[in-house]
Amino acid sequence: MSVLSSSSNGKITFDPTAVAPEPLPPVVASDGDHAVTATRERQIVLGKNVHTTCLEITEPEVDDESTGDKDAFMAGVLARYRKTLIERTKHHLGYPYNLDFDYGALSQLQHFSINNLGDPFIESNYGVHSRQFEVGVLDWFARLWEIEQNEYWGYITNCGTEGNLHGILVGREVFPDGILYASRESHYSVFKAARMYRMDCVKVGTLVTGEIDCADFKAKLLPNKDKPAILNVNIGTTVKGAVDDLDLVIQTLEECGFSHDRFYIHCDGALFGLMMPFVKRAPKVTFKKPIGSVSVSGHKFVGCPMPCGVQLTRIEHINALSSNVEYLASRDATIMGSRNGHAPIFLWYTLNKKGYKGFQKEVQKCLRNAHYIRDRLREEGISAMLNELSSTVVFERPLDEEFVRRWQLACEGNMAHVIVMPNVTIEKLDSFLNELLLKRAIWYKDEKVRPPCLAADIGKENCVCPLHK
């Protein structure tokens, strides 16, 4: 379907409900022992903007104030766009966003430009802010991660990536000559931070589960004992939802001769940083352990209409990063200058409504539904894996990229995953699985095309390809 159409007056208009014909990414399938790549490829060209979809901005007509044609046109575009959002939300399974929220009570604040400038804990000359909400949210997370109010510093970030950028920046400021260590399955923002800050970065191997391989970590640490270690620990990896063993990481550092004053640990808890405290028998992420900072996304498990996050670090580390800003009559140790003042209010509202008990119920529901879809996939002869502390179900990559786009699945190599969030119901999972089974019956009706082998990705015990049934 074309996204462009001609109106009665001959002008080209945009239909936001249409699906744009996009180039497709390669599909890797298994052909016996040999991998084959589909002929349709999606080419990512650096330095070239491809305007696949574009809502053009046009000047109002001279008589528009009296006719109101432009307002009517824009209202129509937005109404159709809303229908698109409803449809795309219905088929959303691959990315960690909690879409189950209602912030109607906060619509009264949309008329205000709320900007949280500078340090959340220091009053500035700028009066239209929400720092009182921001500090309330930070205190809530400080209690969750067990650090006293007078011992932490933090702020509401614009996204999870900013939390990682800030945590690693603090580590770099504490140890200017430190080496950054991160597992190869860490979020790409960790390696972006290494490039931005010109840090020496060592990638550490992972186990088949996706968590950091501490034996390899030890081997990488020992040749660099003369330099401090700055380490990113994953509280849920991007693809497999694996949780690094924080206690084993600390033990490994100590065994290699690193005292607590010679290493800095940043915990990337983008999704599971808020889930882990409510999982029985899960190891604790706590400042009672020798960690330097923790970050979590606000638009993921909490559920927020705009990207945001929370970053906490020890107050003793922040002085090296702070600078006085006379223009604000405040101090600033954040990465961004202006920060979204609405985000803390949305977070404050949800935390008050749900509380610890509400989040505990949602975590239990997510884990229960994740086990359900993992078991159903395996019952239908589909390779699947679910880490013990995770709601990310990894399974074989669908052969058809149209199906991948329809369900907005995140893929890597032969793997795809479903992330079970509070808004993902059993009915939605059943709908997805039923559609997948119908498609597989078509994809693999000819024995020349086989489901991919995932033994190397998720372990032989989780792979049910023709070689490992």
CSV table of C-alpha atoms in Angstrom, one decimal:
chain,number,residue,atom,x,y,z
A,1,MET,CA,0.0,0.0,0.0
A,2,SER,CA,1.3,3.4,-0.9
A,3,VAL,CA,1.7,6.0,1.9
A,4,LEU,CA,1.2,8.8,-0.6
A,5,SER,CA,-2.1,9.7,-2.3
A,6,SER,CA,-3.5,12.5,-4.3
A,7,SER,CA,-6.3,14.6,-2.9
A,8,SER,CA,-9.1,16.2,-5.0
A,9,ASN,CA,-7.1,19.4,-5.4
A,10,GLY,CA,-4.1,17.5,-6.8
A,11,LYS,CA,-1.9,17.9,-3.7
A,12,ILE,CA,0.0,15.0,-2.5
A,13,THR,CA,-1.0,14.0,1.1
A,14,PHE,CA,0.2,11.4,3.5
A,15,ASP,CA,-1.8,8.5,4.9
A,16,PRO,CA,-0.4,7.5,8.3
A,17,THR,CA,-2.4,4.3,8.4
A,18,ALA,CA,-0.6,2.9,5.4
A,19,VAL,CA,2.3,0.6,5.7
A,20,ALA,CA,5.4,2.0,4.0
A,21,PRO,CA,7.3,-0.5,1.8
A,22,GLU,CA,10.6,-0.7,3.8
A,23,PRO,CA,13.8,-2.6,2.8
A,24,LEU,CA,13.9,-5.9,4.6
A,25,PRO,CA,16.7,-7.2,6.9
A,26,PRO,CA,18.4,-10.5,6.0
A,27,VAL,CA,16.8,-13.7,7.2
A,28,VAL,CA,19.2,-16.4,8.3
A,29,ALA,CA,17.8,-19.9,8.1
A,30,SER,CA,19.3,-23.3,8.5
A,31,ASP,CA,19.9,-25.5,5.5
A,32,GLY,CA,21.3,-28.6,7.0
A,33,ASP,CA,24.7,-27.6,8.4
A,34,HIS,CA,24.8,-24.5,6.2
A,35,ALA,CA,23.3,-21.1,6.9
A,36,VAL,CA,21.5,-19.5,4.0
A,37,THR,CA,20.5,-15.9,3.7
A,38,ALA,CA,17.3,-14.7,2.1
A,39,THR,CA,17.6,-12.6,-1.0
A,40,ARG,CA,15.7,-9.6,0.4
A,41,GLU,CA,18.1,-7.4,2.3
A,42,ARG,CA,17.8,-4.2,4.2
A,43,GLN,CA,20.7,-1.9,3.5
A,44,ILE,CA,21.7,0.6,6.1
A,45,VAL,CA,23.6,3.3,4.4
A,46,LEU,CA,25.5,5.7,6.5
A,47,GLY,CA,25.5,9.3,5.5
A,48,LYS,CA,22.3,9.0,3.5
A,49,ASN,CA,18.9,10.0,4.7
A,50,VAL,CA,16.1,7.8,3.3
A,51,HIS,CA,12.8,9.6,3.7
A,52,THR,CA,10.7,6.4,3.7
A,53,THR,CA,7.8,8.2,5.5
A,54,CYS,CA,7.5,11.9,5.9
A,55,LEU,CA,4.6,14.1,7.0
A,56,GLU,CA,5.4,17.3,5.1
A,57,ILE,CA,4.9,20.7,6.8
A,58,THR,CA,3.1,23.1,4.6
A,59,GLU,CA,2.3,26.8,5.0
A,60,PRO,CA,-1.3,27.7,5.9
A,61,GLU,CA,-3.4,29.2,3.1
A,62,VAL,CA,-4.1,33.0,3.3
A,63,ASP,CA,-7.7,32.5,4.2
A,64,ASP,CA,-7.1,29.6,6.6
A,65,GLU,CA,-8.1,31.6,9.7
A,66,SER,CA,-11.6,31.9,8.4
A,67,THR,CA,-11.9,28.5,6.7
A,68,GLY,CA,-10.1,26.4,9.3
A,69,ASP,CA,-9.0,24.0,6.6
A,70,LYS,CA,-5.6,23.5,8.1
A,71,ASP,CA,-6.9,22.6,11.5
A,72,ALA,CA,-9.4,20.2,10.0
A,73,PHE,CA,-6.6,18.6,8.0
A,74,MET,CA,-4.3,18.2,11.0
A,75,ALA,CA,-7.2,16.8,13.1
A,76,GLY,CA,-7.8,14.2,10.5
A,77,VAL,CA,-4.1,13.2,10.3
A,78,LEU,CA,-3.9,12.9,14.1
A,79,ALA,CA,-7.1,10.8,14.2
A,80,ARG,CA,-5.8,8.4,11.7
A,81,TYR,CA,-2.4,8.3,13.4
A,82,ARG,CA,-4.2,7.4,16.7
A,83,LYS,CA,-5.8,4.5,14.9
A,84,THR,CA,-2.3,3.4,13.7
A,85,LEU,CA,-1.0,3.6,17.3
A,86,ILE,CA,-3.9,1.4,18.6
A,87,GLU,CA,-3.2,-1.2,15.9
A,88,ARG,CA,0.6,-1.2,16.4
A,89,THR,CA,0.2,-1.4,20.2
A,90,LYS,CA,-2.0,-4.4,19.7
A,91,HIS,CA,0.8,-6.2,18.0
A,92,HIS,CA,3.7,-5.2,20.2
A,93,LEU,CA,5.8,-8.0,21.8
A,94,GLY,CA,9.5,-7.5,21.1
A,95,TYR,CA,10.5,-4.4,23.0
A,96,PRO,CA,10.3,-3.8,26.8
A,97,TYR,CA,7.6,-1.2,27.1
A,98,ASN,CA,4.7,-1.4,29.6
A,99,LEU,CA,1.8,0.0,27.6
A,100,ASP,CA,-0.7,-0.5,30.4
A,101,PHE,CA,-1.2,3.0,31.9
A,102,ASP,CA,-3.7,5.8,32.2
A,103,TYR,CA,-2.5,9.3,33.0
A,104,GLY,CA,-5.7,11.1,32.2
A,105,ALA,CA,-5.5,12.9,35.5
A,106,LEU,CA,-2.2,14.6,34.4
A,107,SER,CA,-3.6,16.1,31.2
A,108,GLN,CA,-4.2,19.4,33.1
A,109,LEU,CA,-0.5,19.9,33.3
A,110,GLN,CA,0.1,19.7,29.5
A,111,HIS,CA,-0.4,23.5,29.2
A,112,PHE,CA,2.9,24.1,31.2
A,113,SER,CA,6.5,24.0,30.0
A,114,ILE,CA,8.1,22.2,33.0
A,115,ASN,CA,11.8,22.1,33.0
A,116,ASN,CA,14.0,20.6,35.7
A,117,LEU,CA,17.3,22.5,35.3
A,118,GLY,CA,20.4,21.8,37.3
A,119,ASP,CA,20.8,19.7,40.5
A,120,PRO,CA,17.5,18.2,41.7
A,121,PHE,CA,18.4,19.0,45.3
A,122,ILE,CA,19.4,22.6,44.8
A,123,GLU,CA,16.9,25.4,44.2
A,124,SER,CA,17.6,27.5,41.1
A,125,ASN,CA,16.2,30.8,39.7
A,126,TYR,CA,13.9,28.8,37.4
A,127,GLY,CA,10.5,28.4,39.0
A,128,VAL,CA,8.5,26.2,36.6
A,129,HIS,CA,9.9,22.9,37.6
A,130,SER,CA,8.9,19.6,39.3
A,131,ARG,CA,11.9,18.9,41.4
A,132,GLN,CA,9.7,18.2,44.4
A,133,PHE,CA,8.3,15.2,42.5
A,134,GLU,CA,11.7,14.2,41.2
A,135,VAL,CA,13.2,14.0,44.6
A,136,GLY,CA,10.3,12.0,45.8
A,137,VAL,CA,10.8,9.5,43.1
A,138,LEU,CA,14.6,9.3,43.8
A,139,ASP,CA,13.9,8.7,47.5
A,140,TRP,CA,11.6,5.8,46.5
A,141,PHE,CA,14.3,4.2,44.5
A,142,ALA,CA,16.9,4.9,47.2
A,143,ARG,CA,14.8,2.8,49.6
A,144,LEU,CA,14.4,0.1,47.0
A,145,TRP,CA,18.2,-0.1,46.4
A,146,GLU,CA,19.0,0.4,50.1
A,147,ILE,CA,20.9,3.6,50.4
A,148,GLU,CA,20.3,6.4,52.8
A,149,GLN,CA,19.0,9.8,51.7
A,150,ASN,CA,22.1,11.6,52.7
A,151,GLU,CA,24.4,9.1,51.0
A,152,TYR,CA,23.0,9.1,47.4
A,153,TRP,CA,22.7,11.6,44.5
A,154,GLY,CA,20.6,11.1,41.4
A,155,TYR,CA,18.3,12.5,38.9
A,156,ILE,CA,15.5,11.6,36.4
A,157,THR,CA,17.2,11.0,33.1
A,158,ASN,CA,15.7,11.3,29.6
A,159,CYS,CA,16.2,7.6,28.8
A,160,GLY,CA,18.0,4.4,29.9
A,161,THR,CA,21.0,5.2,27.7
A,162,GLU,CA,21.5,8.5,29.6
A,163,GLY,CA,21.6,6.5,32.8
A,164,ASN,CA,24.4,4.3,31.4
A,165,LEU,CA,26.3,7.3,30.0
A,166,HIS,CA,26.1,9.0,33.4
A,167,GLY,CA,27.0,5.9,35.5
A,168,ILE,CA,30.1,5.2,33.3
A,169,LEU,CA,31.0,8.9,33.3
A,170,VAL,CA,31.0,8.9,37.1
A,171,GLY,CA,33.3,5.8,37.0
A,172,ARG,CA,35.6,7.5,34.6
A,173,GLU,CA,35.8,10.6,36.8
A,174,VAL,CA,36.5,8.6,39.9
A,175,PHE,CA,39.2,6.6,38.0
A,176,PRO,CA,40.5,8.6,35.1
A,177,ASP,CA,42.9,5.9,34.1
A,178,GLY,CA,40.5,3.0,34.6
A,179,ILE,CA,39.6,0.4,32.1
A,180,LEU,CA,35.9,-0.2,31.2
A,181,TYR,CA,34.9,-3.9,31.3
A,182,ALA,CA,31.5,-5.0,29.8
A,183,SER,CA,30.2,-8.3,28.6
A,184,ARG,CA,29.7,-8.6,24.9
A,185,GLU,CA,25.9,-8.8,25.4
A,186,SER,CA,25.7,-5.5,27.2
A,187,HIS,CA,23.5,-2.8,25.7
A,188,TYR,CA,25.1,-0.8,22.9
A,189,SER,CA,25.0,2.4,24.9
A,190,VAL,CA,27.8,1.0,27.1
A,191,PHE,CA,30.1,0.8,24.2
A,192,LYS,CA,28.8,4.2,23.0
A,193,ALA,CA,30.0,5.6,26.3
A,194,ALA,CA,33.4,4.1,25.9
A,195,ARG,CA,33.7,5.8,22.5
A,196,MET,CA,32.4,9.1,23.7
A,197,TYR,CA,34.7,9.2,26.7
A,198,ARG,CA,37.7,7.8,24.9
A,199,MET,CA,38.0,5.0,27.4
A,200,ASP,CA,39.9,1.7,27.0
A,201,CYS,CA,37.2,-0.9,26.8
A,202,VAL,CA,37.5,-4.7,27.2
A,203,LYS,CA,34.7,-6.9,26.0
A,204,VAL,CA,34.1,-10.0,28.2
A,205,GLY,CA,32.7,-13.3,27.0
A,206,THR,CA,29.3,-14.6,28.1
A,207,LEU,CA,27.8,-17.9,29.1
A,208,VAL,CA,25.1,-19.4,26.8
A,209,THR,CA,22.5,-17.8,29.1
A,210,GLY,CA,23.8,-14.4,28.2
A,211,GLU,CA,25.3,-13.5,31.6
A,212,ILE,CA,28.9,-12.5,32.0
A,213,ASP,CA,31.5,-15.3,32.0
A,214,CYS,CA,33.5,-14.6,35.2
A,215,ALA,CA,36.2,-17.0,34.2
A,216,ASP,CA,36.9,-14.9,31.1
A,217,PHE,CA,36.5,-11.7,33.2
A,218,LYS,CA,39.2,-12.9,35.5
A,219,ALA,CA,41.5,-13.7,32.5
A,220,LYS,CA,40.9,-10.1,31.2
A,221,LEU,CA,41.4,-8.5,34.6
A,222,LEU,CA,44.8,-10.1,35.5
A,223,PRO,CA,46.9,-8.5,32.8
A,224,ASN,CA,45.6,-5.1,33.8
A,225,LYS,CA,46.0,-5.3,37.6
A,226,ASP,CA,47.9,-2.0,37.6
A,227,LYS,CA,44.8,0.0,36.4
A,228,PRO,CA,41.5,0.5,38.2
A,229,ALA,CA,38.4,-1.4,36.9
A,230,ILE,CA,35.2,0.2,35.8
A,231,LEU,CA,32.6,-2.5,35.2
A,232,ASN,CA,29.1,-2.5,33.7
A,233,VAL,CA,27.0,-5.2,35.3
A,234,ASN,CA,23.8,-6.2,33.4
A,235,ILE,CA,20.6,-6.6,35.4
A,236,GLY,CA,19.0,-8.1,32.4
A,237,THR,CA,20.7,-8.2,29.0
A,238,THR,CA,19.1,-6.7,25.9
A,239,VAL,CA,18.4,-9.9,23.9
A,240,LYS,CA,18.3,-12.8,26.5
A,241,GLY,CA,17.3,-11.0,29.6
A,242,ALA,CA,20.3,-12.5,31.5
A,243,VAL,CA,21.2,-11.1,34.9
A,244,ASP,CA,24.9,-11.0,35.7
A,245,ASP,CA,25.9,-12.5,39.0
A,246,LEU,CA,26.8,-9.4,40.9
A,247,ASP,CA,28.2,-11.3,43.9
A,248,LEU,CA,30.4,-13.4,41.7
A,249,VAL,CA,31.6,-10.3,39.8
A,250,ILE,CA,32.7,-8.7,43.1
A,251,GLN,CA,34.3,-11.9,44.2
A,252,THR,CA,36.2,-12.1,41.0
A,253,LEU,CA,37.5,-8.5,41.4
A,254,GLU,CA,38.6,-9.3,44.9
A,255,GLU,CA,40.3,-12.5,43.9
A,256,CYS,CA,42.3,-10.6,41.2
A,257,GLY,CA,43.6,-8.2,43.9
A,258,PHE,CA,41.2,-5.3,43.4
A,259,SER,CA,40.3,-3.7,46.7
A,260,HIS,CA,37.0,-1.8,46.9
A,261,ASP,CA,38.7,1.5,46.4
A,262,ARG,CA,40.1,0.3,43.0
A,263,PHE,CA,36.9,-0.6,41.2
A,264,TYR,CA,33.6,1.0,40.2
A,265,ILE,CA,30.5,-1.0,39.3
A,266,HIS,CA,27.6,0.5,37.3
A,267,CYS,CA,24.5,-1.7,37.3
A,268,ASP,CA,22.4,-1.3,34.1
A,269,GLY,CA,19.0,-2.3,35.3
A,270,ALA,CA,17.0,-0.7,32.4
A,271,LEU,CA,14.2,-3.3,32.6
A,272,PHE,CA,14.9,-5.8,35.4
A,273,GLY,CA,16.3,-3.2,37.9
A,274,LEU,CA,12.7,-2.7,39.0
A,275,MET,CA,11.7,-6.3,38.7
A,276,MET,CA,14.5,-8.0,40.5
A,277,PRO,CA,13.6,-6.7,44.0
A,278,PHE,CA,10.2,-8.5,43.7
A,279,VAL,CA,11.5,-11.9,42.5
A,280,LYS,CA,11.8,-14.5,45.2
A,281,ARG,CA,15.3,-15.9,45.7
A,282,ALA,CA,16.7,-13.3,43.3
A,283,PRO,CA,20.1,-11.8,44.3
A,284,LYS,CA,19.8,-8.3,45.6
A,285,VAL,CA,21.0,-5.2,43.8
A,286,THR,CA,21.8,-3.0,46.7
A,287,PHE,CA,24.2,-0.2,47.6
A,288,LYS,CA,25.1,-2.3,50.7
A,289,LYS,CA,27.3,-4.0,48.2
A,290,PRO,CA,30.3,-2.2,46.8
A,291,ILE,CA,28.6,-0.8,43.7
A,292,GLY,CA,28.9,2.8,42.4
A,293,SER,CA,25.6,3.4,40.6
A,294,VAL,CA,22.3,1.9,39.3
A,295,SER,CA,20.1,3.1,36.5
A,296,VAL,CA,16.6,2.0,35.4
A,297,SER,CA,14.3,3.0,32.6
A,298,GLY,CA,11.0,4.7,33.6
A,299,HIS,CA,9.2,4.0,30.3
A,300,LYS,CA,9.8,0.2,30.5
A,301,PHE,CA,8.4,-1.7,33.5
A,302,VAL,CA,6.9,1.4,35.3
A,303,GLY,CA,5.1,2.5,32.1
A,304,CYS,CA,5.4,6.1,30.9
A,305,PRO,CA,4.3,7.8,27.7
A,306,MET,CA,7.7,9.3,27.1
A,307,PRO,CA,11.2,7.8,27.5
A,308,CYS,CA,12.8,8.5,30.9
A,309,GLY,CA,14.9,6.9,33.5
A,310,VAL,CA,16.3,7.0,37.0
A,311,GLN,CA,20.0,7.2,37.9
A,312,LEU,CA,21.4,6.9,41.4
A,313,THR,CA,25.0,7.0,42.5
A,314,ARG,CA,26.9,7.6,45.8
A,315,ILE,CA,27.0,11.3,46.7
A,316,GLU,CA,30.8,11.0,47.5
A,317,HIS,CA,31.4,10.4,43.8
A,318,ILE,CA,29.5,13.3,42.4
A,319,ASN,CA,31.6,16.3,43.5
A,320,ALA,CA,34.2,15.4,40.8
A,321,LEU,CA,31.4,15.8,38.2
A,322,SER,CA,29.6,18.9,39.6
A,323,SER,CA,30.2,22.5,38.5
A,324,ASN,CA,28.6,25.7,39.6
A,325,VAL,CA,26.3,27.4,37.0
A,326,GLU,CA,25.8,31.1,37.8
A,327,TYR,CA,23.2,31.3,35.1
A,328,LEU,CA,21.0,28.8,37.0
A,329,ALA,CA,22.1,29.8,40.5
A,330,SER,CA,22.6,26.1,41.0
A,331,ARG,CA,25.0,23.2,40.5
A,332,ASP,CA,24.8,20.7,37.7
A,333,ALA,CA,26.2,17.2,37.5
A,334,THR,CA,23.7,15.9,34.9
A,335,ILE,CA,24.5,15.1,31.3
A,336,MET,CA,21.7,17.1,29.8
A,337,GLY,CA,21.0,20.7,30.8
A,338,SER,CA,17.3,20.9,30.4
A,339,ARG,CA,15.4,17.9,31.6
A,340,ASN,CA,11.8,16.8,31.0
A,341,GLY,CA,9.9,18.1,34.1
A,342,HIS,CA,6.8,16.1,33.2
A,343,ALA,CA,8.5,12.7,33.5
A,344,PRO,CA,9.0,12.9,37.3
A,345,ILE,CA,5.4,13.7,37.7
A,346,PHE,CA,4.3,10.6,35.6
A,347,LEU,CA,6.7,8.4,37.6
A,348,TRP,CA,5.6,9.9,41.0
A,349,TYR,CA,1.9,9.3,40.0
A,350,THR,CA,2.5,5.6,39.1
A,351,LEU,CA,4.7,4.8,42.1
A,352,ASN,CA,2.0,6.3,44.4
A,353,LYS,CA,-0.8,4.3,42.7
A,354,LYS,CA,1.0,0.9,42.6
A,355,GLY,CA,3.5,1.0,45.5
A,356,TYR,CA,5.8,-1.9,46.2
A,357,LYS,CA,2.9,-4.4,46.5
A,358,GLY,CA,1.5,-3.4,43.1
A,359,PHE,CA,4.8,-3.9,41.4
A,360,GLN,CA,5.2,-7.2,43.1
A,361,LYS,CA,1.9,-8.4,41.7
A,362,GLU,CA,2.8,-7.2,38.2
A,363,VAL,CA,6.2,-8.9,38.3
A,364,GLN,CA,4.6,-12.2,39.4
A,365,LYS,CA,2.1,-11.9,36.5
A,366,CYS,CA,4.9,-11.3,34.0
A,367,LEU,CA,7.0,-14.2,35.1
A,368,ARG,CA,4.0,-16.5,35.1
A,369,ASN,CA,3.0,-15.5,31.6
A,370,ALA,CA,6.6,-15.7,30.4
A,371,HIS,CA,6.7,-19.3,31.6
A,372,TYR,CA,3.4,-19.9,29.8
A,373,ILE,CA,4.5,-18.8,26.4
A,374,ARG,CA,7.9,-20.6,26.8
A,375,ASP,CA,6.1,-23.8,27.6
A,376,ARG,CA,3.6,-23.4,24.7
A,377,LEU,CA,6.4,-22.8,22.2
A,378,ARG,CA,8.3,-25.9,23.4
A,379,GLU,CA,5.1,-28.0,23.2
A,380,GLU,CA,4.7,-26.9,19.6
A,381,GLY,CA,8.2,-28.0,18.7
A,382,ILE,CA,9.8,-24.5,18.7
A,383,SER,CA,13.2,-23.9,20.3
A,384,ALA,CA,12.8,-21.5,23.2
A,385,MET,CA,14.7,-20.4,26.3
A,386,LEU,CA,13.7,-18.4,29.4
A,387,ASN,CA,16.3,-17.3,32.0
A,388,GLU,CA,15.2,-18.0,35.6
A,389,LEU,CA,15.0,-14.3,36.6
A,390,SER,CA,13.6,-13.0,33.3
A,391,SER,CA,10.4,-12.4,31.4
A,392,THR,CA,12.3,-12.4,28.1
A,393,VAL,CA,11.5,-15.5,26.0
A,394,VAL,CA,14.0,-16.2,23.3
A,395,PHE,CA,12.9,-18.4,20.4
A,396,GLU,CA,13.7,-19.1,16.7
A,397,ARG,CA,13.7,-16.2,14.4
A,398,PRO,CA,10.6,-16.2,12.2
A,399,LEU,CA,11.5,-16.8,8.5
A,400,ASP,CA,9.2,-14.0,7.3
A,401,GLU,CA,10.3,-10.5,8.0
A,402,GLU,CA,6.7,-9.2,7.4
A,403,PHE,CA,5.7,-11.3,10.4
A,404,VAL,CA,8.6,-9.9,12.4
A,405,ARG,CA,7.6,-6.3,11.6
A,406,ARG,CA,3.9,-7.0,12.3
A,407,TRP,CA,4.7,-8.2,15.9
A,408,GLN,CA,7.6,-5.8,16.3
A,409,LEU,CA,10.0,-8.5,17.3
A,410,ALA,CA,13.6,-7.8,18.2
A,411,CYS,CA,15.9,-10.2,16.3
A,412,GLU,CA,19.6,-11.0,16.5
A,413,GLY,CA,21.1,-13.7,14.2
A,414,ASN,CA,18.8,-16.7,14.4
A,415,MET,CA,17.1,-15.5,17.6
A,416,ALA,CA,14.0,-13.4,18.2
A,417,HIS,CA,12.4,-12.7,21.5
A,418,VAL,CA,9.2,-11.8,23.2
A,419,ILE,CA,9.3,-9.6,26.3
A,420,VAL,CA,6.3,-10.2,28.6
A,421,MET,CA,5.3,-6.9,30.2
A,422,PRO,CA,2.3,-6.1,32.4
A,423,ASN,CA,0.1,-5.2,29.4
A,424,VAL,CA,0.8,-8.6,27.7
A,425,THR,CA,-2.1,-10.9,28.4
A,426,ILE,CA,-2.5,-14.7,27.8
A,427,GLU,CA,-4.9,-13.8,25.0
A,428,LYS,CA,-2.3,-11.7,23.3
A,429,LEU,CA,0.3,-14.5,23.6
A,430,ASP,CA,-2.1,-17.1,22.3
A,431,SER,CA,-3.0,-14.8,19.3
A,432,PHE,CA,0.7,-14.4,18.5
A,433,LEU,CA,1.4,-18.2,18.9
A,434,ASN,CA,-1.5,-19.2,16.7
A,435,GLU,CA,-0.4,-16.9,14.0
A,436,LEU,CA,3.2,-18.1,14.3
A,437,LEU,CA,2.1,-21.7,13.9
A,438,LEU,CA,0.0,-21.0,10.8
A,439,LYS,CA,3.0,-19.2,9.3
A,440,ARG,CA,5.5,-22.0,10.2
A,441,ALA,CA,3.2,-24.5,8.5
A,442,ILE,CA,3.8,-22.5,5.3
A,443,TRP,CA,7.5,-21.7,5.8
A,444,TYR,CA,8.5,-25.3,6.6
A,445,LYS,CA,6.1,-27.3,4.4
A,446,ASP,CA,9.0,-28.1,2.1
A,447,GLU,CA,11.7,-30.2,4.0
A,448,LYS,CA,14.4,-28.3,2.1
A,449,VAL,CA,13.8,-25.4,4.5
A,450,ARG,CA,14.3,-26.2,8.1
A,451,PRO,CA,13.9,-24.2,11.3
A,452,PRO,CA,17.2,-22.7,12.5
A,453,CYS,CA,19.5,-24.5,15.0
A,454,LEU,CA,19.8,-22.5,18.2
A,455,ALA,CA,22.0,-24.8,20.1
A,456,ALA,CA,24.9,-22.4,20.1
A,457,ASP,CA,22.7,-19.5,21.0
A,458,ILE,CA,20.5,-20.9,23.8
A,459,GLY,CA,22.0,-24.3,24.5
A,460,LYS,CA,21.3,-27.8,23.2
A,461,GLU,CA,18.8,-28.5,25.9
A,462,ASN,CA,16.6,-25.7,24.6
A,463,CYS,CA,17.0,-26.4,20.9
A,464,VAL,CA,14.5,-28.6,19.2
A,465,CYS,CA,15.7,-28.2,15.6
A,466,PRO,CA,15.9,-31.3,13.4
A,467,LEU,CA,19.4,-31.9,14.7
A,468,HIS,CA,18.6,-31.8,18.4
A,469,LYS,CA,15.0,-33.1,18.7
